[in-house]
Amino acid sequence: MSRSRALLRLLPSSTIAHRSFSTTAPAFVNVGDRIPDIDLVEASPGNKVNLAKELQGKGLVIGVPAAFSPACSASHIPGYLNSASLKDAGKVFVVSVNDAFVMKAWGATLDPTNKSGIRFLGDPDAKFTEALDLSFESASIFGNNRSKRYALKVEDGKVKEAYVEPDNTGVDVSSADKVFH
C-alpha cells in the first residue's frame, strides 16, 4: 500500500469526503444560450413579463441577490442608473428572487420618476434564475435560495455576453463599469 493511501486510511471519512475535487466548469448560463421562456412579474402578480419575448432586439438583464440589500441598492443598480452608456443598452431589466410588490417598491425607491426606463421584475419562485443556472444556496442570509449577481447582454433572445460574480454576491465583474467597458 502506498504511503498516501495509508495516511488516508488514518483520516476520518468525513475529512476525506470534504476534500473532493472536480475539474468540471460551472454550468452557468453561457454565451449563445437562449433567454428562458419563463414568466416573471412586474408591479403585481398578474402582470406577467416574458424576457424571451421582450428581448428580441438588444437588451440587458441584471440579476441581483435581493432587492433593498446594501450592495444592490447602494452601488450595483445605481451604477447602471447613473451610467451614460445605459441609453445604448436597449431594454434593461433588473431581476431578483422577490415578489412583484417588493420589486415595484424597490424600483420606485431607486428611480422614482422611471427616468432610466429600467424595469424591475420579480422571479418569486426562482424558476427563471434556476433555468439560467444562476441560483445559490442562501437561506441562512435571505431566507431562501437567491440569484447570483450577474449581468447578461442579450441580442435577439440570446446571451451575447455574460458577467457572473464568482463569489455570488460581490459587485465587480457585473458592475456597470465592467459591463459597459
PDB file of C-alpha atoms in Angstrom:
ATOM      1  CA  MET A   1       0.000   0.000   0.000  1.00  0.00           C
ATOM      2  CA  SER A   2       1.352   3.419  -0.888  1.00  0.00           C
ATOM      3  CA  ARG A   3       2.207   5.853   1.868  1.00  0.00           C
ATOM      4  CA  SER A   4      -0.510   8.338   0.814  1.00  0.00           C
ATOM      5  CA  ARG A   5      -3.182   5.622   0.863  1.00  0.00           C
ATOM      6  CA  ALA A   6      -2.033   4.543   4.299  1.00  0.00           C
ATOM      7  CA  LEU A   7      -2.366   8.130   5.540  1.00  0.00           C
ATOM      8  CA  LEU A   8      -5.845   8.428   4.027  1.00  0.00           C
ATOM      9  CA  ARG A   9      -6.953   5.339   5.929  1.00  0.00           C
ATOM     10  CA  LEU A  10      -5.992   7.088   9.166  1.00  0.00           C
ATOM     11  CA  LEU A  11      -8.186  10.130   8.426  1.00  0.00           C
ATOM     12  CA  PRO A  12     -11.849  10.154   9.408  1.00  0.00           C
ATOM     13  CA  SER A  13     -14.082   9.547   6.396  1.00  0.00           C
ATOM     14  CA  SER A  14     -15.777  12.943   6.884  1.00  0.00           C
ATOM     15  CA  THR A  15     -12.429  14.665   6.269  1.00  0.00           C
ATOM     16  CA  ILE A  16     -11.916  12.778   3.026  1.00  0.00           C
ATOM     17  CA  ALA A  17     -15.428  13.495   1.756  1.00  0.00           C
ATOM     18  CA  HIS A  18     -14.910  17.261   2.136  1.00  0.00           C
ATOM     19  CA  ARG A  19     -11.785  17.187   0.035  1.00  0.00           C
ATOM     20  CA  SER A  20     -13.327  16.098  -3.225  1.00  0.00           C
ATOM     21  CA  PHE A  21     -12.054  17.836  -6.339  1.00  0.00           C
ATOM     22  CA  SER A  22     -13.756  18.468  -9.631  1.00  0.00           C
ATOM     23  CA  THR A  23     -12.375  19.871 -12.840  1.00  0.00           C
ATOM     24  CA  THR A  24     -15.834  20.404 -14.319  1.00  0.00           C
ATOM     25  CA  ALA A  25     -16.524  24.059 -15.089  1.00  0.00           C
ATOM     26  CA  PRO A  26     -19.615  25.638 -13.552  1.00  0.00           C
ATOM     27  CA  ALA A  27     -22.668  25.193 -15.779  1.00  0.00           C
ATOM     28  CA  PHE A  28     -23.815  28.805 -15.556  1.00  0.00           C
ATOM     29  CA  VAL A  29     -25.532  30.468 -18.459  1.00  0.00           C
ATOM     30  CA  ASN A  30     -23.235  30.679 -21.487  1.00  0.00           C
ATOM     31  CA  VAL A  31     -22.810  32.969 -24.447  1.00  0.00           C
ATOM     32  CA  GLY A  32     -25.207  31.786 -27.148  1.00  0.00           C
ATOM     33  CA  ASP A  33     -27.814  30.423 -24.710  1.00  0.00           C
ATOM     34  CA  ARG A  34     -31.416  31.500 -25.243  1.00  0.00           C
ATOM     35  CA  ILE A  35     -33.141  33.551 -22.585  1.00  0.00           C
ATOM     36  CA  PRO A  36     -35.556  31.185 -20.771  1.00  0.00           C
ATOM     37  CA  ASP A  37     -39.193  31.296 -21.875  1.00  0.00           C
ATOM     38  CA  ILE A  38     -40.464  31.781 -18.317  1.00  0.00           C
ATOM     39  CA  ASP A  39     -42.815  34.438 -16.989  1.00  0.00           C
ATOM     40  CA  LEU A  40     -41.625  36.963 -14.434  1.00  0.00           C
ATOM     41  CA  VAL A  41     -43.830  39.535 -12.673  1.00  0.00           C
ATOM     42  CA  GLU A  42     -43.852  43.329 -12.772  1.00  0.00           C
ATOM     43  CA  ALA A  43     -45.655  45.566 -10.252  1.00  0.00           C
ATOM     44  CA  SER A  44     -48.303  42.904  -9.415  1.00  0.00           C
ATOM     45  CA  PRO A  45     -48.534  39.101  -9.584  1.00  0.00           C
ATOM     46  CA  GLY A  46     -50.953  39.247 -12.511  1.00  0.00           C
ATOM     47  CA  ASN A  47     -48.683  41.362 -14.726  1.00  0.00           C
ATOM     48  CA  LYS A  48     -46.564  38.712 -16.462  1.00  0.00           C
ATOM     49  CA  VAL A  49     -43.411  39.629 -18.379  1.00  0.00           C
ATOM     50  CA  ASN A  50     -41.535  37.123 -20.535  1.00  0.00           C
ATOM     51  CA  LEU A  51     -37.961  38.194 -21.289  1.00  0.00           C
ATOM     52  CA  ALA A  52     -37.623  35.638 -24.102  1.00  0.00           C
ATOM     53  CA  LYS A  53     -40.309  37.646 -25.911  1.00  0.00           C
ATOM     54  CA  GLU A  54     -39.280  41.115 -24.665  1.00  0.00           C
ATOM     55  CA  LEU A  55     -35.628  40.779 -25.672  1.00  0.00           C
ATOM     56  CA  GLN A  56     -35.897  40.252 -29.412  1.00  0.00           C
ATOM     57  CA  GLY A  57     -33.581  43.192 -30.042  1.00  0.00           C
ATOM     58  CA  LYS A  58     -30.764  44.489 -27.895  1.00  0.00           C
ATOM     59  CA  GLY A  59     -31.063  44.354 -24.112  1.00  0.00           C
ATOM     60  CA  LEU A  60     -29.579  43.799 -20.708  1.00  0.00           C
ATOM     61  CA  VAL A  61     -30.684  41.591 -17.808  1.00  0.00           C
ATOM     62  CA  ILE A  62     -29.195  42.476 -14.432  1.00  0.00           C
ATOM     63  CA  GLY A  63     -29.625  39.841 -11.744  1.00  0.00           C
ATOM     64  CA  VAL A  64     -29.328  40.663  -8.064  1.00  0.00           C
ATOM     65  CA  PRO A  65     -29.489  38.565  -4.885  1.00  0.00           C
ATOM     66  CA  ALA A  66     -32.075  40.751  -3.135  1.00  0.00           C
ATOM     67  CA  ALA A  67     -33.984  43.986  -3.548  1.00  0.00           C
ATOM     68  CA  PHE A  68     -33.154  46.568  -0.879  1.00  0.00           C
ATOM     69  CA  SER A  69     -29.932  44.783   0.128  1.00  0.00           C
ATOM     70  CA  PRO A  70     -26.972  47.107   0.769  1.00  0.00           C
ATOM     71  CA  ALA A  71     -24.756  46.357  -2.239  1.00  0.00           C
ATOM     72  CA  CYS A  72     -27.706  46.129  -4.641  1.00  0.00           C
ATOM     73  CA  SER A  73     -29.164  49.448  -3.508  1.00  0.00           C
ATOM     74  CA  ALA A  74     -26.005  51.441  -2.810  1.00  0.00           C
ATOM     75  CA  SER A  75     -23.745  50.543  -5.734  1.00  0.00           C
ATOM     76  CA  HIS A  76     -24.792  47.826  -8.187  1.00  0.00           C
ATOM     77  CA  ILE A  77     -28.060  49.185  -9.599  1.00  0.00           C
ATOM     78  CA  PRO A  78     -27.160  52.885  -9.064  1.00  0.00           C
ATOM     79  CA  GLY A  79     -24.079  52.210 -11.202  1.00  0.00           C
ATOM     80  CA  TYR A  80     -26.389  51.391 -14.111  1.00  0.00           C
ATOM     81  CA  LEU A  81     -28.858  54.188 -13.343  1.00  0.00           C
ATOM     82  CA  ASN A  82     -26.023  56.749 -13.431  1.00  0.00           C
ATOM     83  CA  SER A  83     -24.171  55.352 -16.446  1.00  0.00           C
ATOM     84  CA  ALA A  84     -24.126  57.375 -19.661  1.00  0.00           C
ATOM     85  CA  SER A  85     -23.935  54.030 -21.525  1.00  0.00           C
ATOM     86  CA  LEU A  86     -27.381  52.958 -20.293  1.00  0.00           C
ATOM     87  CA  LYS A  87     -29.071  54.762 -23.191  1.00  0.00           C
ATOM     88  CA  ASP A  88     -27.328  52.435 -25.681  1.00  0.00           C
ATOM     89  CA  ALA A  89     -28.117  49.194 -23.818  1.00  0.00           C
ATOM     90  CA  GLY A  90     -31.574  48.574 -25.304  1.00  0.00           C
ATOM     91  CA  LYS A  91     -34.301  47.261 -22.999  1.00  0.00           C
ATOM     92  CA  VAL A  92     -32.962  46.867 -19.459  1.00  0.00           C
ATOM     93  CA  PHE A  93     -34.426  44.666 -16.733  1.00  0.00           C
ATOM     94  CA  VAL A  94     -33.426  44.067 -13.119  1.00  0.00           C
ATOM     95  CA  VAL A  95     -34.446  40.599 -11.901  1.00  0.00           C
ATOM     96  CA  SER A  96     -34.457  39.320  -8.332  1.00  0.00           C
ATOM     97  CA  VAL A  97     -35.929  36.351  -6.487  1.00  0.00           C
ATOM     98  CA  ASN A  98     -38.517  38.616  -4.868  1.00  0.00           C
ATOM     99  CA  ASP A  99     -42.231  39.226  -5.344  1.00  0.00           C
ATOM    100  CA  ALA A 100     -43.694  41.835  -7.707  1.00  0.00           C
ATOM    101  CA  PHE A 101     -44.626  44.232  -4.894  1.00  0.00           C
ATOM    102  CA  VAL A 102     -41.115  44.332  -3.437  1.00  0.00           C
ATOM    103  CA  MET A 103     -39.595  44.892  -6.875  1.00  0.00           C
ATOM    104  CA  LYS A 104     -42.077  47.693  -7.628  1.00  0.00           C
ATOM    105  CA  ALA A 105     -41.259  49.428  -4.336  1.00  0.00           C
ATOM    106  CA  TRP A 106     -37.518  48.997  -4.856  1.00  0.00           C
ATOM    107  CA  GLY A 107     -37.695  50.383  -8.390  1.00  0.00           C
ATOM    108  CA  ALA A 108     -39.670  53.391  -7.124  1.00  0.00           C
ATOM    109  CA  THR A 109     -37.036  53.967  -4.436  1.00  0.00           C
ATOM    110  CA  LEU A 110     -34.057  53.814  -6.818  1.00  0.00           C
ATOM    111  CA  ASP A 111     -35.644  55.536  -9.838  1.00  0.00           C
ATOM    112  CA  PRO A 112     -38.745  57.422  -8.603  1.00  0.00           C
ATOM    113  CA  THR A 113     -39.561  59.066 -11.949  1.00  0.00           C
ATOM    114  CA  ASN A 114     -38.543  55.998 -14.006  1.00  0.00           C
ATOM    115  CA  LYS A 115     -36.279  58.320 -15.985  1.00  0.00           C
ATOM    116  CA  SER A 116     -33.896  55.440 -16.729  1.00  0.00           C
ATOM    117  CA  GLY A 117     -36.508  53.155 -18.300  1.00  0.00           C
ATOM    118  CA  ILE A 118     -35.136  50.203 -16.313  1.00  0.00           C
ATOM    119  CA  ARG A 119     -37.870  47.717 -15.424  1.00  0.00           C
ATOM    120  CA  PHE A 120     -37.795  45.852 -12.099  1.00  0.00           C
ATOM    121  CA  LEU A 121     -39.084  42.258 -12.285  1.00  0.00           C
ATOM    122  CA  GLY A 122     -39.735  39.641  -9.652  1.00  0.00           C
ATOM    123  CA  ASP A 123     -38.878  35.974 -10.016  1.00  0.00           C
ATOM    124  CA  PRO A 124     -40.861  34.831  -6.956  1.00  0.00           C
ATOM    125  CA  ASP A 125     -40.357  31.093  -7.409  1.00  0.00           C
ATOM    126  CA  ALA A 126     -36.799  31.403  -8.832  1.00  0.00           C
ATOM    127  CA  LYS A 127     -37.731  29.447 -11.983  1.00  0.00           C
ATOM    128  CA  PHE A 128     -36.092  31.994 -14.312  1.00  0.00           C
ATOM    129  CA  THR A 129     -32.974  32.145 -12.132  1.00  0.00           C
ATOM    130  CA  GLU A 130     -32.743  28.354 -11.919  1.00  0.00           C
ATOM    131  CA  ALA A 131     -33.219  27.984 -15.692  1.00  0.00           C
ATOM    132  CA  LEU A 132     -30.119  30.158 -16.127  1.00  0.00           C
ATOM    133  CA  ASP A 133     -28.321  28.018 -13.506  1.00  0.00           C
ATOM    134  CA  LEU A 134     -27.646  31.169 -11.502  1.00  0.00           C
ATOM    135  CA  SER A 135     -29.206  30.346  -8.136  1.00  0.00           C
ATOM    136  CA  PHE A 136     -27.202  29.786  -4.988  1.00  0.00           C
ATOM    137  CA  GLU A 137     -27.984  28.459  -1.526  1.00  0.00           C
ATOM    138  CA  SER A 138     -28.546  31.491   0.667  1.00  0.00           C
ATOM    139  CA  ALA A 139     -31.325  30.544   3.084  1.00  0.00           C
ATOM    140  CA  SER A 140     -29.239  31.498   6.111  1.00  0.00           C
ATOM    141  CA  ILE A 141     -28.930  35.072   4.798  1.00  0.00           C
ATOM    142  CA  PHE A 142     -32.060  35.719   2.713  1.00  0.00           C
ATOM    143  CA  GLY A 143     -34.472  33.012   3.887  1.00  0.00           C
ATOM    144  CA  ASN A 144     -34.411  31.074   0.612  1.00  0.00           C
ATOM    145  CA  ASN A 145     -32.196  30.436  -2.394  1.00  0.00           C
ATOM    146  CA  ARG A 146     -31.417  33.554  -4.395  1.00  0.00           C
ATOM    147  CA  SER A 147     -29.828  34.686  -7.610  1.00  0.00           C
ATOM    148  CA  LYS A 148     -26.134  35.172  -8.077  1.00  0.00           C
ATOM    149  CA  ARG A 149     -25.271  38.738  -9.036  1.00  0.00           C
ATOM    150  CA  TYR A 150     -24.897  38.943 -12.816  1.00  0.00           C
ATOM    151  CA  ALA A 151     -25.426  40.942 -15.978  1.00  0.00           C
ATOM    152  CA  LEU A 152     -26.323  39.464 -19.366  1.00  0.00           C
ATOM    153  CA  LYS A 153     -26.040  41.399 -22.587  1.00  0.00           C
ATOM    154  CA  VAL A 154     -28.689  39.992 -24.898  1.00  0.00           C
ATOM    155  CA  GLU A 155     -29.335  40.256 -28.629  1.00  0.00           C
ATOM    156  CA  ASP A 156     -32.299  38.679 -30.374  1.00  0.00           C
ATOM    157  CA  GLY A 157     -33.145  36.499 -27.394  1.00  0.00           C
ATOM    158  CA  LYS A 158     -29.634  35.054 -26.979  1.00  0.00           C
ATOM    159  CA  VAL A 159     -26.906  35.828 -24.474  1.00  0.00           C
ATOM    160  CA  LYS A 160     -24.165  37.809 -26.199  1.00  0.00           C
ATOM    161  CA  GLU A 161     -22.019  38.431 -23.088  1.00  0.00           C
ATOM    162  CA  ALA A 162     -22.309  37.056 -19.537  1.00  0.00           C
ATOM    163  CA  TYR A 163     -20.878  38.671 -16.404  1.00  0.00           C
ATOM    164  CA  VAL A 164     -21.401  36.418 -13.369  1.00  0.00           C
ATOM    165  CA  GLU A 165     -19.889  37.211  -9.973  1.00  0.00           C
ATOM    166  CA  PRO A 166     -17.629  34.297  -8.977  1.00  0.00           C
ATOM    167  CA  ASP A 167     -18.461  34.738  -5.268  1.00  0.00           C
ATOM    168  CA  ASN A 168     -22.232  35.063  -5.987  1.00  0.00           C
ATOM    169  CA  THR A 169     -22.788  38.450  -4.333  1.00  0.00           C
ATOM    170  CA  GLY A 170     -19.797  40.726  -4.967  1.00  0.00           C
ATOM    171  CA  VAL A 171     -20.017  43.806  -7.167  1.00  0.00           C
ATOM    172  CA  ASP A 172     -17.103  43.508  -9.555  1.00  0.00           C
ATOM    173  CA  VAL A 173     -17.454  41.723 -12.887  1.00  0.00           C
ATOM    174  CA  SER A 174     -21.186  42.610 -13.136  1.00  0.00           C
ATOM    175  CA  SER A 175     -20.747  46.313 -12.344  1.00  0.00           C
ATOM    176  CA  ALA A 176     -21.888  48.861 -14.921  1.00  0.00           C
ATOM    177  CA  ASP A 177     -18.288  49.986 -15.438  1.00  0.00           C
ATOM    178  CA  LYS A 178     -17.206  46.460 -16.423  1.00  0.00           C
ATOM    179  CA  VAL A 179     -20.327  45.589 -18.437  1.00  0.00           C
ATOM    180  CA  PHE A 180     -20.282  48.851 -20.425  1.00  0.00           C
ATOM    181  CA  HIS A 181     -16.443  48.835 -20.743  1.00  0.00           C
TER     182      HIS A 181
END
